[in-house]
Each structure stands twice: as structure tokens, then as C-alpha cells.
């Protein structure tokens, strides 16, 4: 990673995901913090990340972070569990000191885990995630630090992201896979009382998930949690808050076709968007 020339002018907050899923986080962040400017970047051309190796997820995520820094962002949110699980720590510890130590990259796993203790009554926690997130055991590790007595059961859902990315989240294919994966998770432990949707694409399947999940199980979606955690972070870090510009705007970039992204993205954020294409 080369050192690049970066400006320190107030600039938008960068929000990154492998594809559309991060829009579920951005939407909630903008509800809680509407006054800031945002740049969303979706690496749709290379999604899904969830079945890729550590090295590739790290490499792609670093390219995206670097791009957002070059656009002026001082703060970047990895609105992607896979990138948070596989790339965040290395970027924070290895790359930021080389690129610019005053910039920050934050993920979505830690804020989500902080909520689990407040929600679960019996300490049996289910995690749905991409194969990469489940295999990283990031949730197990973080939960065991905060709630050592809790038991964590992970289940990878490799078909859920492709269903969302291919506009099939309301179709019968989604019913089939969601039902099957819920059964697979609950067959590990019938006492699970809380399930984390540990992938930012999954809230787009929440209607199907609620249809097949027993009503007694609490489903944790990350958007609101990450938004509140970001609000708290900015409050605790006024030096960073001052570097985030306030104009209430949001720009969208995708590594795939801009028109396709705009059409689909508009549905997710409930407003018309005009994305631009970018090459990383
Ligand atoms: N939305 C991402 C996540 O939260 C990853 C989806 C993917 O690209 O596999 O894990």
C-alpha cells in the first residue's frame, strides 16, 4: 500500500459494502444522522464476497477504503460483515498507520455484539452469515469476550446474498432457502432465543425470515444498531465529527453498471438514486 496524498477538508462519511446490502445500513444511518454527507460504494462487480478467500476480501476491501479516502472521506464504515470479519483488523492495524493514521475505518460486528447481552434471555445465540463470516468465527470470538457464558451457533447461508443481488428476495426460491437454513440453524440448538442477521444483505429477506422463524426468537437487524453506534462514536470523537461535512447529501458509486445499481438501489433506500460507475 502506497502512501497517497489525502486532503483533510471536511468530507462525506464513506459507507462500503460488497453490493446492495450495505444500503440497509446506510438507510438507517441517514435516519439517525441526516445532517451529514455520505458516499456509498458498492463493489457489485465482485460481489458476493462471502465465498471468497481472506486474501481477496482483504485486497478488495482495502482498494475500496483507499478509494473512499481519495474522495476525501476521513471516516469509512464497512457496512459489510464479511469485510468486517476478514479485513477490518488488518486495515486498522497494518494499513491505516501507513496511509494516514488520523483516518478511521469502523465495522459492523462489534456494535451488533454489544447489543446481544441486552436482548437474549438465555444466552443461546444464532448467527446467520456468509460462509466467510461464519468460518472466521468473528461473532463467536467477540461474543465470548463480552458474554463468556453465552453459547453461539453459526450457520452459513451461501444462497441468501445471490437471492438479494438477483432481485429474488420476494420469490419462491427465497422461501425454499430461508426455510431450509432456519431449520438447519435451529436443529443445532432448539433453545436459541436470539438470532443475529450477520450479513447486511439479510434485512432484505426479513419478511421471509419472520415467516419461518418461531415467533419467540428475537431477530437482530444491524442497521439501527450501527446507526446508533456511529452517533455515539461521533459524539465521543469531536475531532472526527468536525471532519465530516454536513449538507445532507448522499452519492452512490458502484463497480458494476450504474443504471442497474440505480434501479435496484432506489428500491432499497426508498428514494430515487443516480449512481455512478467507478473502477477500483
Ligand atoms: N453484505 C455483506 C455482509 O454483510 C456480504 C455479502 C457478500 O458479498 O457475500 O457480509
PDB file of C-alpha atoms and ligand atoms in Angstrom:
ATOM      1  CA  UNK A   1       0.000   0.000   0.000  1.00  0.00           C
ATOM      2  CA  UNK A   2       1.466   3.312  -1.077  1.00  0.00           C
ATOM      3  CA  UNK A   3       1.144   6.493   0.869  1.00  0.00           C
ATOM      4  CA  UNK A   4      -1.185   8.793  -1.077  1.00  0.00           C
ATOM      5  CA  UNK A   5      -1.826  12.499  -0.874  1.00  0.00           C
ATOM      6  CA  UNK A   6      -5.058  12.996   1.038  1.00  0.00           C
ATOM      7  CA  UNK A   7      -6.894  16.182   1.918  1.00  0.00           C
ATOM      8  CA  UNK A   8      -8.168  16.995   5.395  1.00  0.00           C
ATOM      9  CA  UNK A   9     -11.118  19.146   4.338  1.00  0.00           C
ATOM     10  CA  UNK A  10     -14.490  18.185   5.865  1.00  0.00           C
ATOM     11  CA  UNK A  11     -15.850  15.425   3.628  1.00  0.00           C
ATOM     12  CA  UNK A  12     -18.640  12.846   3.452  1.00  0.00           C
ATOM     13  CA  UNK A  13     -18.692   9.705   5.574  1.00  0.00           C
ATOM     14  CA  UNK A  14     -17.836   6.715   3.381  1.00  0.00           C
ATOM     15  CA  UNK A  15     -20.045   3.625   3.542  1.00  0.00           C
ATOM     16  CA  UNK A  16     -18.841   0.479   1.827  1.00  0.00           C
ATOM     17  CA  UNK A  17     -20.348  -2.900   1.014  1.00  0.00           C
ATOM     18  CA  UNK A  18     -19.651  -5.642  -1.491  1.00  0.00           C
ATOM     19  CA  UNK A  19     -23.029  -4.891  -3.064  1.00  0.00           C
ATOM     20  CA  UNK A  20     -26.532  -3.682  -2.213  1.00  0.00           C
ATOM     21  CA  UNK A  21     -26.668  -4.987   1.355  1.00  0.00           C
ATOM     22  CA  UNK A  22     -24.873  -2.000   2.859  1.00  0.00           C
ATOM     23  CA  UNK A  23     -27.779   0.161   1.731  1.00  0.00           C
ATOM     24  CA  UNK A  24     -29.767  -1.406   4.604  1.00  0.00           C
ATOM     25  CA  UNK A  25     -27.200   0.114   6.971  1.00  0.00           C
ATOM     26  CA  UNK A  26     -26.891   3.429   5.148  1.00  0.00           C
ATOM     27  CA  UNK A  27     -30.680   3.905   5.180  1.00  0.00           C
ATOM     28  CA  UNK A  28     -30.753   3.610   8.984  1.00  0.00           C
ATOM     29  CA  UNK A  29     -27.631   5.766   9.437  1.00  0.00           C
ATOM     30  CA  UNK A  30     -29.235   8.535   7.393  1.00  0.00           C
ATOM     31  CA  UNK A  31     -32.403   8.361   9.517  1.00  0.00           C
ATOM     32  CA  UNK A  32     -30.381   8.835  12.716  1.00  0.00           C
ATOM     33  CA  UNK A  33     -27.733  11.221  11.292  1.00  0.00           C
ATOM     34  CA  UNK A  34     -29.429  13.022   8.379  1.00  0.00           C
ATOM     35  CA  UNK A  35     -27.278  16.136   8.604  1.00  0.00           C
ATOM     36  CA  UNK A  36     -24.077  14.518   7.298  1.00  0.00           C
ATOM     37  CA  UNK A  37     -22.949  13.904   3.715  1.00  0.00           C
ATOM     38  CA  UNK A  38     -22.369  10.309   2.613  1.00  0.00           C
ATOM     39  CA  UNK A  39     -20.662   8.451  -0.197  1.00  0.00           C
ATOM     40  CA  UNK A  40     -21.832   4.871  -0.686  1.00  0.00           C
ATOM     41  CA  UNK A  41     -19.641   2.457  -2.614  1.00  0.00           C
ATOM     42  CA  UNK A  42     -20.866  -0.974  -3.683  1.00  0.00           C
ATOM     43  CA  UNK A  43     -18.410  -3.392  -5.231  1.00  0.00           C
ATOM     44  CA  UNK A  44     -21.235  -5.156  -7.073  1.00  0.00           C
ATOM     45  CA  UNK A  45     -18.964  -6.274  -9.901  1.00  0.00           C
ATOM     46  CA  UNK A  46     -17.074  -8.510  -7.475  1.00  0.00           C
ATOM     47  CA  UNK A  47     -19.937  -9.473  -5.109  1.00  0.00           C
ATOM     48  CA  UNK A  48     -20.545 -11.768  -3.402  1.00  0.00           C
ATOM     49  CA  UNK A  49     -17.501 -11.566  -1.145  1.00  0.00           C
ATOM     50  CA  UNK A  50     -18.899 -14.232   1.180  1.00  0.00           C
ATOM     51  CA  UNK A  51     -17.402 -17.183  -0.646  1.00  0.00           C
ATOM     52  CA  UNK A  52     -14.028 -15.534  -1.334  1.00  0.00           C
ATOM     53  CA  UNK A  53     -10.707 -16.126   0.402  1.00  0.00           C
ATOM     54  CA  UNK A  54      -9.337 -13.977   3.221  1.00  0.00           C
ATOM     55  CA  UNK A  55      -6.716 -12.508   0.866  1.00  0.00           C
ATOM     56  CA  UNK A  56      -9.223 -11.432  -1.777  1.00  0.00           C
ATOM     57  CA  UNK A  57     -11.738  -9.949   0.671  1.00  0.00           C
ATOM     58  CA  UNK A  58      -8.907  -8.011   2.323  1.00  0.00           C
ATOM     59  CA  UNK A  59      -7.477  -6.844  -1.013  1.00  0.00           C
ATOM     60  CA  UNK A  60     -10.852  -5.707  -2.402  1.00  0.00           C
ATOM     61  CA  UNK A  61     -11.869  -4.022   0.850  1.00  0.00           C
ATOM     62  CA  UNK A  62      -8.577  -2.155   1.078  1.00  0.00           C
ATOM     63  CA  UNK A  63      -8.981  -0.913  -2.501  1.00  0.00           C
ATOM     64  CA  UNK A  64     -12.467   0.363  -1.627  1.00  0.00           C
ATOM     65  CA  UNK A  65     -11.285   2.065   1.568  1.00  0.00           C
ATOM     66  CA  UNK A  66      -8.393   3.656  -0.303  1.00  0.00           C
ATOM     67  CA  UNK A  67     -10.801   4.916  -2.966  1.00  0.00           C
ATOM     68  CA  UNK A  68     -13.087   6.472  -0.344  1.00  0.00           C
ATOM     69  CA  UNK A  69     -10.090   8.126   1.340  1.00  0.00           C
ATOM     70  CA  UNK A  70      -9.073   9.553  -2.038  1.00  0.00           C
ATOM     71  CA  UNK A  71     -12.585  11.052  -2.297  1.00  0.00           C
ATOM     72  CA  UNK A  72     -11.747  12.875   0.944  1.00  0.00           C
ATOM     73  CA  UNK A  73     -13.546  10.642   3.485  1.00  0.00           C
ATOM     74  CA  UNK A  74     -11.903  10.651   6.907  1.00  0.00           C
ATOM     75  CA  UNK A  75     -14.294   8.056   8.274  1.00  0.00           C
ATOM     76  CA  UNK A  76     -15.318   4.874   6.461  1.00  0.00           C
ATOM     77  CA  UNK A  77     -17.911   2.375   7.677  1.00  0.00           C
ATOM     78  CA  UNK A  78     -17.540  -1.184   6.414  1.00  0.00           C
ATOM     79  CA  UNK A  79     -21.279  -1.875   6.107  1.00  0.00           C
ATOM     80  CA  UNK A  80     -20.398  -5.478   5.376  1.00  0.00           C
ATOM     81  CA  UNK A  81     -19.896  -8.281   7.880  1.00  0.00           C
ATOM     82  CA  UNK A  82     -17.649 -10.243   5.563  1.00  0.00           C
ATOM     83  CA  UNK A  83     -15.286  -7.297   5.124  1.00  0.00           C
ATOM     84  CA  UNK A  84     -15.532  -6.501   8.854  1.00  0.00           C
ATOM     85  CA  UNK A  85     -14.673 -10.121   9.701  1.00  0.00           C
ATOM     86  CA  UNK A  86     -11.896 -10.613   7.184  1.00  0.00           C
ATOM     87  CA  UNK A  87     -10.307  -7.220   6.540  1.00  0.00           C
ATOM     88  CA  UNK A  88     -11.108  -4.667   9.252  1.00  0.00           C
ATOM     89  CA  UNK A  89      -8.474  -5.586  11.807  1.00  0.00           C
ATOM     90  CA  UNK A  90      -5.621  -5.781   9.273  1.00  0.00           C
ATOM     91  CA  UNK A  91      -6.636  -2.465   7.737  1.00  0.00           C
ATOM     92  CA  UNK A  92      -6.837  -0.813  11.175  1.00  0.00           C
ATOM     93  CA  UNK A  93      -3.577  -2.241  12.465  1.00  0.00           C
ATOM     94  CA  UNK A  94      -1.432  -2.512   9.362  1.00  0.00           C
ATOM     95  CA  UNK A  95      -2.678  -0.166   6.635  1.00  0.00           C
ATOM     96  CA  UNK A  96      -4.036   2.904   8.426  1.00  0.00           C
ATOM     97  CA  UNK A  97      -0.675   3.739  10.054  1.00  0.00           C
ATOM     98  CA  UNK A  98       0.870   3.711   6.570  1.00  0.00           C
ATOM     99  CA  UNK A  99      -1.940   5.518   4.712  1.00  0.00           C
ATOM    100  CA  UNK A 100      -2.952   8.119   7.313  1.00  0.00           C
ATOM    101  CA  UNK A 101      -3.329   7.373  10.984  1.00  0.00           C
ATOM    102  CA  UNK A 102      -5.845  10.153  11.545  1.00  0.00           C
ATOM    103  CA  UNK A 103      -8.456   8.402   9.368  1.00  0.00           C
ATOM    104  CA  UNK A 104     -10.745   5.728  10.747  1.00  0.00           C
ATOM    105  CA  UNK A 105     -12.397   2.586   9.449  1.00  0.00           C
ATOM    106  CA  UNK A 106     -15.198   1.047  11.554  1.00  0.00           C
ATOM    107  CA  UNK A 107     -17.071  -2.221  11.133  1.00  0.00           C
ATOM    108  CA  UNK A 108     -20.478  -3.652  11.974  1.00  0.00           C
ATOM    109  CA  UNK A 109     -19.709  -6.709  14.109  1.00  0.00           C
ATOM    110  CA  UNK A 110     -18.620  -5.073  17.377  1.00  0.00           C
ATOM    111  CA  UNK A 111     -21.662  -2.744  17.699  1.00  0.00           C
ATOM    112  CA  UNK A 112     -24.001  -5.661  16.976  1.00  0.00           C
ATOM    113  CA  UNK A 113     -22.382  -7.908  19.566  1.00  0.00           C
ATOM    114  CA  UNK A 114     -22.618  -5.152  22.186  1.00  0.00           C
ATOM    115  CA  UNK A 115     -26.436  -5.411  21.955  1.00  0.00           C
ATOM    116  CA  UNK A 116     -26.715  -9.175  22.339  1.00  0.00           C
ATOM    117  CA  UNK A 117     -26.366  -9.160  26.126  1.00  0.00           C
ATOM    118  CA  UNK A 118     -29.322  -6.764  26.426  1.00  0.00           C
ATOM    119  CA  UNK A 119     -31.575  -8.853  24.208  1.00  0.00           C
ATOM    120  CA  UNK A 120     -31.010 -12.553  24.889  1.00  0.00           C
ATOM    121  CA  UNK A 121     -32.680 -14.029  27.968  1.00  0.00           C
ATOM    122  CA  UNK A 122     -30.990 -17.449  27.928  1.00  0.00           C
ATOM    123  CA  UNK A 123     -27.642 -16.787  26.221  1.00  0.00           C
ATOM    124  CA  UNK A 124     -28.215 -19.093  23.225  1.00  0.00           C
ATOM    125  CA  UNK A 125     -27.374 -17.023  20.156  1.00  0.00           C
ATOM    126  CA  UNK A 126     -27.749 -17.977  16.496  1.00  0.00           C
ATOM    127  CA  UNK A 127     -25.773 -16.258  13.752  1.00  0.00           C
ATOM    128  CA  UNK A 128     -26.691 -16.249  10.090  1.00  0.00           C
ATOM    129  CA  UNK A 129     -23.835 -15.059   7.872  1.00  0.00           C
ATOM    130  CA  UNK A 130     -21.925 -15.636   4.682  1.00  0.00           C
ATOM    131  CA  UNK A 131     -19.603 -18.665   4.595  1.00  0.00           C
ATOM    132  CA  UNK A 132     -16.657 -16.281   5.107  1.00  0.00           C
ATOM    133  CA  UNK A 133     -18.161 -14.617   8.181  1.00  0.00           C
ATOM    134  CA  UNK A 134     -19.200 -17.904   9.802  1.00  0.00           C
ATOM    135  CA  UNK A 135     -15.885 -19.570   9.059  1.00  0.00           C
ATOM    136  CA  UNK A 136     -13.982 -16.567  10.527  1.00  0.00           C
ATOM    137  CA  UNK A 137     -15.789 -17.162  13.871  1.00  0.00           C
ATOM    138  CA  UNK A 138     -15.649 -13.392  14.414  1.00  0.00           C
ATOM    139  CA  UNK A 139     -19.034 -13.354  16.132  1.00  0.00           C
ATOM    140  CA  UNK A 140     -18.118 -16.280  18.402  1.00  0.00           C
ATOM    141  CA  UNK A 141     -14.868 -14.531  19.375  1.00  0.00           C
ATOM    142  CA  UNK A 142     -16.448 -11.120  20.027  1.00  0.00           C
ATOM    143  CA  UNK A 143     -19.412 -12.559  21.943  1.00  0.00           C
ATOM    144  CA  UNK A 144     -17.154 -14.710  24.121  1.00  0.00           C
ATOM    145  CA  UNK A 145     -15.186 -11.573  25.098  1.00  0.00           C
ATOM    146  CA  UNK A 146     -18.307  -9.721  26.228  1.00  0.00           C
ATOM    147  CA  UNK A 147     -20.564 -12.559  27.349  1.00  0.00           C
ATOM    148  CA  UNK A 148     -18.322 -15.523  28.222  1.00  0.00           C
ATOM    149  CA  UNK A 149     -21.250 -17.699  29.337  1.00  0.00           C
ATOM    150  CA  UNK A 150     -23.142 -17.340  26.042  1.00  0.00           C
ATOM    151  CA  UNK A 151     -23.310 -20.167  23.515  1.00  0.00           C
ATOM    152  CA  UNK A 152     -23.047 -19.221  19.846  1.00  0.00           C
ATOM    153  CA  UNK A 153     -24.343 -21.299  16.924  1.00  0.00           C
ATOM    154  CA  UNK A 154     -23.364 -20.153  13.427  1.00  0.00           C
ATOM    155  CA  UNK A 155     -24.933 -21.158  10.153  1.00  0.00           C
ATOM    156  CA  UNK A 156     -23.742 -20.043   6.707  1.00  0.00           C
ATOM    157  CA  UNK A 157     -26.365 -19.163   4.104  1.00  0.00           C
ATOM    158  CA  UNK A 158     -24.492 -19.075   0.787  1.00  0.00           C
ATOM    159  CA  UNK A 159     -27.672 -18.616  -1.267  1.00  0.00           C
ATOM    160  CA  UNK A 160     -29.126 -15.612   0.530  1.00  0.00           C
ATOM    161  CA  UNK A 161     -26.845 -12.908  -0.927  1.00  0.00           C
ATOM    162  CA  UNK A 162     -27.270 -14.134  -4.531  1.00  0.00           C
ATOM    163  CA  UNK A 163     -31.058 -14.138  -3.979  1.00  0.00           C
ATOM    164  CA  UNK A 164     -30.929 -10.487  -2.912  1.00  0.00           C
ATOM    165  CA  UNK A 165     -28.423  -9.384  -5.568  1.00  0.00           C
ATOM    166  CA  UNK A 166     -30.607 -11.042  -8.234  1.00  0.00           C
ATOM    167  CA  UNK A 167     -33.889  -9.467  -7.051  1.00  0.00           C
ATOM    168  CA  UNK A 168     -35.273 -12.822  -5.915  1.00  0.00           C
ATOM    169  CA  UNK A 169     -35.830 -11.899  -2.267  1.00  0.00           C
ATOM    170  CA  UNK A 170     -39.636 -11.983  -2.647  1.00  0.00           C
ATOM    171  CA  UNK A 171     -39.743 -15.069  -4.864  1.00  0.00           C
ATOM    172  CA  UNK A 172     -40.388 -18.751  -4.089  1.00  0.00           C
ATOM    173  CA  UNK A 173     -36.655 -19.552  -4.244  1.00  0.00           C
ATOM    174  CA  UNK A 174     -36.206 -17.334  -1.200  1.00  0.00           C
ATOM    175  CA  UNK A 175     -38.915 -19.286   0.690  1.00  0.00           C
ATOM    176  CA  UNK A 176     -37.146 -22.540  -0.043  1.00  0.00           C
ATOM    177  CA  UNK A 177     -33.678 -21.467   1.091  1.00  0.00           C
ATOM    178  CA  UNK A 178     -34.746 -19.327   4.061  1.00  0.00           C
ATOM    179  CA  UNK A 179     -36.894 -22.151   5.488  1.00  0.00           C
ATOM    180  CA  UNK A 180     -34.130 -24.701   4.940  1.00  0.00           C
ATOM    181  CA  UNK A 181     -31.444 -22.523   6.570  1.00  0.00           C
ATOM    182  CA  UNK A 182     -33.617 -21.630   9.566  1.00  0.00           C
ATOM    183  CA  UNK A 183     -34.256 -25.323  10.162  1.00  0.00           C
ATOM    184  CA  UNK A 184     -30.535 -26.056   9.872  1.00  0.00           C
ATOM    185  CA  UNK A 185     -29.669 -23.374  12.450  1.00  0.00           C
ATOM    186  CA  UNK A 186     -32.367 -24.360  14.939  1.00  0.00           C
ATOM    187  CA  UNK A 187     -31.502 -28.051  14.619  1.00  0.00           C
ATOM    188  CA  UNK A 188     -28.153 -27.163  16.265  1.00  0.00           C
ATOM    189  CA  UNK A 189     -29.996 -25.948  19.384  1.00  0.00           C
ATOM    190  CA  UNK A 190     -33.733 -25.623  19.994  1.00  0.00           C
ATOM    191  CA  UNK A 191     -33.125 -23.117  22.813  1.00  0.00           C
ATOM    192  CA  UNK A 192     -31.771 -20.334  20.575  1.00  0.00           C
ATOM    193  CA  UNK A 193     -33.739 -17.221  21.602  1.00  0.00           C
ATOM    194  CA  UNK A 194     -31.851 -14.582  19.599  1.00  0.00           C
ATOM    195  CA  UNK A 195     -30.648 -14.655  16.010  1.00  0.00           C
ATOM    196  CA  UNK A 196     -28.275 -12.082  14.523  1.00  0.00           C
ATOM    197  CA  UNK A 197     -28.658 -11.354  10.827  1.00  0.00           C
ATOM    198  CA  UNK A 198     -24.880 -11.149  10.413  1.00  0.00           C
ATOM    199  CA  UNK A 199     -24.868 -10.005   6.818  1.00  0.00           C
ATOM    200  CA  UNK A 200     -26.102  -6.632   5.654  1.00  0.00           C
ATOM    201  CA  UNK A 201     -27.975  -8.204   2.750  1.00  0.00           C
ATOM    202  CA  UNK A 202     -30.202 -10.265   5.032  1.00  0.00           C
ATOM    203  CA  UNK A 203     -32.589  -7.499   6.204  1.00  0.00           C
ATOM    204  CA  UNK A 204     -33.811  -7.541   2.621  1.00  0.00           C
ATOM    205  CA  UNK A 205     -35.068 -11.064   3.311  1.00  0.00           C
ATOM    206  CA  UNK A 206     -36.522 -10.226   6.707  1.00  0.00           C
ATOM    207  CA  UNK A 207     -40.153 -10.833   5.706  1.00  0.00           C
ATOM    208  CA  UNK A 208     -39.314 -14.381   4.672  1.00  0.00           C
ATOM    209  CA  UNK A 209     -37.152 -14.883   7.765  1.00  0.00           C
ATOM    210  CA  UNK A 210     -40.010 -13.760  10.046  1.00  0.00           C
ATOM    211  CA  UNK A 211     -42.380 -16.082   8.183  1.00  0.00           C
ATOM    212  CA  UNK A 212     -40.366 -19.211   9.051  1.00  0.00           C
ATOM    213  CA  UNK A 213     -38.682 -18.284  12.352  1.00  0.00           C
ATOM    214  CA  UNK A 214     -40.576 -19.225  15.561  1.00  0.00           C
ATOM    215  CA  UNK A 215     -42.213 -16.078  16.949  1.00  0.00           C
ATOM    216  CA  UNK A 216     -40.382 -16.463  20.269  1.00  0.00           C
ATOM    217  CA  UNK A 217     -36.970 -15.900  18.612  1.00  0.00           C
ATOM    218  CA  UNK A 218     -35.698 -12.336  18.616  1.00  0.00           C
ATOM    219  CA  UNK A 219     -34.235 -11.321  15.234  1.00  0.00           C
ATOM    220  CA  UNK A 220     -31.441  -8.726  15.370  1.00  0.00           C
ATOM    221  CA  UNK A 221     -31.070  -6.465  12.330  1.00  0.00           C
ATOM    222  CA  UNK A 222     -27.942  -4.339  12.300  1.00  0.00           C
ATOM    223  CA  UNK A 223     -28.997  -1.075  10.609  1.00  0.00           C
ATOM    224  CA  UNK A 224     -30.413   0.757  13.637  1.00  0.00           C
ATOM    225  CA  UNK A 225     -27.710  -0.623  15.933  1.00  0.00           C
ATOM    226  CA  UNK A 226     -24.865   0.524  13.674  1.00  0.00           C
ATOM    227  CA  UNK A 227     -26.523   3.925  13.220  1.00  0.00           C
ATOM    228  CA  UNK A 228     -26.813   4.494  16.992  1.00  0.00           C
ATOM    229  CA  UNK A 229     -23.263   3.291  17.498  1.00  0.00           C
ATOM    230  CA  UNK A 230     -21.986   5.735  14.854  1.00  0.00           C
ATOM    231  CA  UNK A 231     -23.892   8.569  16.523  1.00  0.00           C
ATOM    232  CA  UNK A 232     -22.257   7.696  19.809  1.00  0.00           C
ATOM    233  CA  UNK A 233     -18.818   7.441  18.145  1.00  0.00           C
ATOM    234  CA  UNK A 234     -19.121  10.912  16.597  1.00  0.00           C
ATOM    235  CA  UNK A 235     -20.218  12.291  19.946  1.00  0.00           C
ATOM    236  CA  UNK A 236     -17.166  10.776  21.650  1.00  0.00           C
ATOM    237  CA  UNK A 237     -14.767  11.885  18.882  1.00  0.00           C
ATOM    238  CA  UNK A 238     -15.384  15.578  18.159  1.00  0.00           C
ATOM    239  CA  UNK A 239     -12.110  15.783  16.188  1.00  0.00           C
ATOM    240  CA  UNK A 240     -13.556  13.258  13.713  1.00  0.00           C
ATOM    241  CA  UNK A 241     -17.029  14.756  13.808  1.00  0.00           C
ATOM    242  CA  UNK A 242     -15.577  18.077  12.617  1.00  0.00           C
ATOM    243  CA  UNK A 243     -14.032  16.320   9.624  1.00  0.00           C
ATOM    244  CA  UNK A 244     -17.434  15.027   8.465  1.00  0.00           C
ATOM    245  CA  UNK A 245     -19.177  17.509   6.179  1.00  0.00           C
ATOM    246  CA  UNK A 246     -22.797  18.433   6.785  1.00  0.00           C
ATOM    247  CA  UNK A 247     -25.002  19.001   3.771  1.00  0.00           C
ATOM    248  CA  UNK A 248     -27.417  16.070   3.995  1.00  0.00           C
ATOM    249  CA  UNK A 249     -26.312  14.688   0.600  1.00  0.00           C
ATOM    250  CA  UNK A 250     -25.626  11.131  -0.491  1.00  0.00           C
ATOM    251  CA  UNK A 251     -23.753   9.990  -3.586  1.00  0.00           C
ATOM    252  CA  UNK A 252     -23.741   6.400  -4.822  1.00  0.00           C
ATOM    253  CA  UNK A 253     -20.965   4.593  -6.672  1.00  0.00           C
ATOM    254  CA  UNK A 254     -20.829   1.056  -7.968  1.00  0.00           C
ATOM    255  CA  UNK A 255     -18.173  -1.014  -9.706  1.00  0.00           C
ATOM    256  CA  UNK A 256     -20.987  -2.579 -11.800  1.00  0.00           C
ATOM    257  CA  UNK A 257     -23.424  -0.973 -14.213  1.00  0.00           C
ATOM    258  CA  UNK A 258     -24.627   2.394 -12.817  1.00  0.00           C
ATOM    259  CA  UNK A 259     -28.127   2.155 -14.268  1.00  0.00           C
ATOM    260  CA  UNK A 260     -28.694  -1.311 -12.882  1.00  0.00           C
ATOM    261  CA  UNK A 261     -27.469  -0.179  -9.464  1.00  0.00           C
ATOM    262  CA  UNK A 262     -29.703   2.918  -9.515  1.00  0.00           C
ATOM    263  CA  UNK A 263     -32.795   0.900 -10.359  1.00  0.00           C
ATOM    264  CA  UNK A 264     -32.274  -1.678  -7.650  1.00  0.00           C
ATOM    265  CA  UNK A 265     -30.729   0.690  -5.088  1.00  0.00           C
ATOM    266  CA  UNK A 266     -33.721   3.061  -5.323  1.00  0.00           C
ATOM    267  CA  UNK A 267     -35.952   0.235  -4.075  1.00  0.00           C
ATOM    268  CA  UNK A 268     -33.695  -0.424  -1.090  1.00  0.00           C
ATOM    269  CA  UNK A 269     -33.357   3.173   0.076  1.00  0.00           C
ATOM    270  CA  UNK A 270     -36.893   4.235  -0.874  1.00  0.00           C
ATOM    271  CA  UNK A 271     -35.784   7.186  -2.952  1.00  0.00           C
ATOM    272  CA  UNK A 272     -34.613   7.724  -6.484  1.00  0.00           C
ATOM    273  CA  UNK A 273     -30.860   7.494  -6.751  1.00  0.00           C
ATOM    274  CA  UNK A 274     -28.461   8.147  -9.612  1.00  0.00           C
ATOM    275  CA  UNK A 275     -25.409   6.001  -9.125  1.00  0.00           C
ATOM    276  CA  UNK A 276     -22.136   6.489 -10.966  1.00  0.00           C
ATOM    277  CA  UNK A 277     -19.774   3.813 -12.166  1.00  0.00           C
ATOM    278  CA  UNK A 278     -16.316   3.603 -10.638  1.00  0.00           C
ATOM    279  CA  UNK A 279     -13.331   1.346 -11.269  1.00  0.00           C
ATOM    280  CA  UNK A 280     -11.266   0.337  -8.240  1.00  0.00           C
TER     281      UNK A 280
HETATM  282  N1  LIG B   1     -23.275  -7.826   2.724  1.00  0.00           N
HETATM  283  C1  LIG B   1     -22.095  -8.487   3.072  1.00  0.00           C
HETATM  284  C2  LIG B   1     -22.071  -8.914   4.515  1.00  0.00           C
HETATM  285  O1  LIG B   1     -22.598  -8.209   5.354  1.00  0.00           O
HETATM  286  C3  LIG B   1     -21.527  -9.537   2.200  1.00  0.00           C
HETATM  287  C4  LIG B   1     -22.273 -10.151   1.134  1.00  0.00           C
HETATM  288  C5  LIG B   1     -21.355 -10.853   0.165  1.00  0.00           C
HETATM  289  O2  LIG B   1     -20.787 -10.130  -0.645  1.00  0.00           O
HETATM  290  O3  LIG B   1     -21.203 -12.066   0.248  1.00  0.00           O
HETATM  291  O4  LIG B   1     -21.487  -9.920   4.847  1.00  0.00           O
END
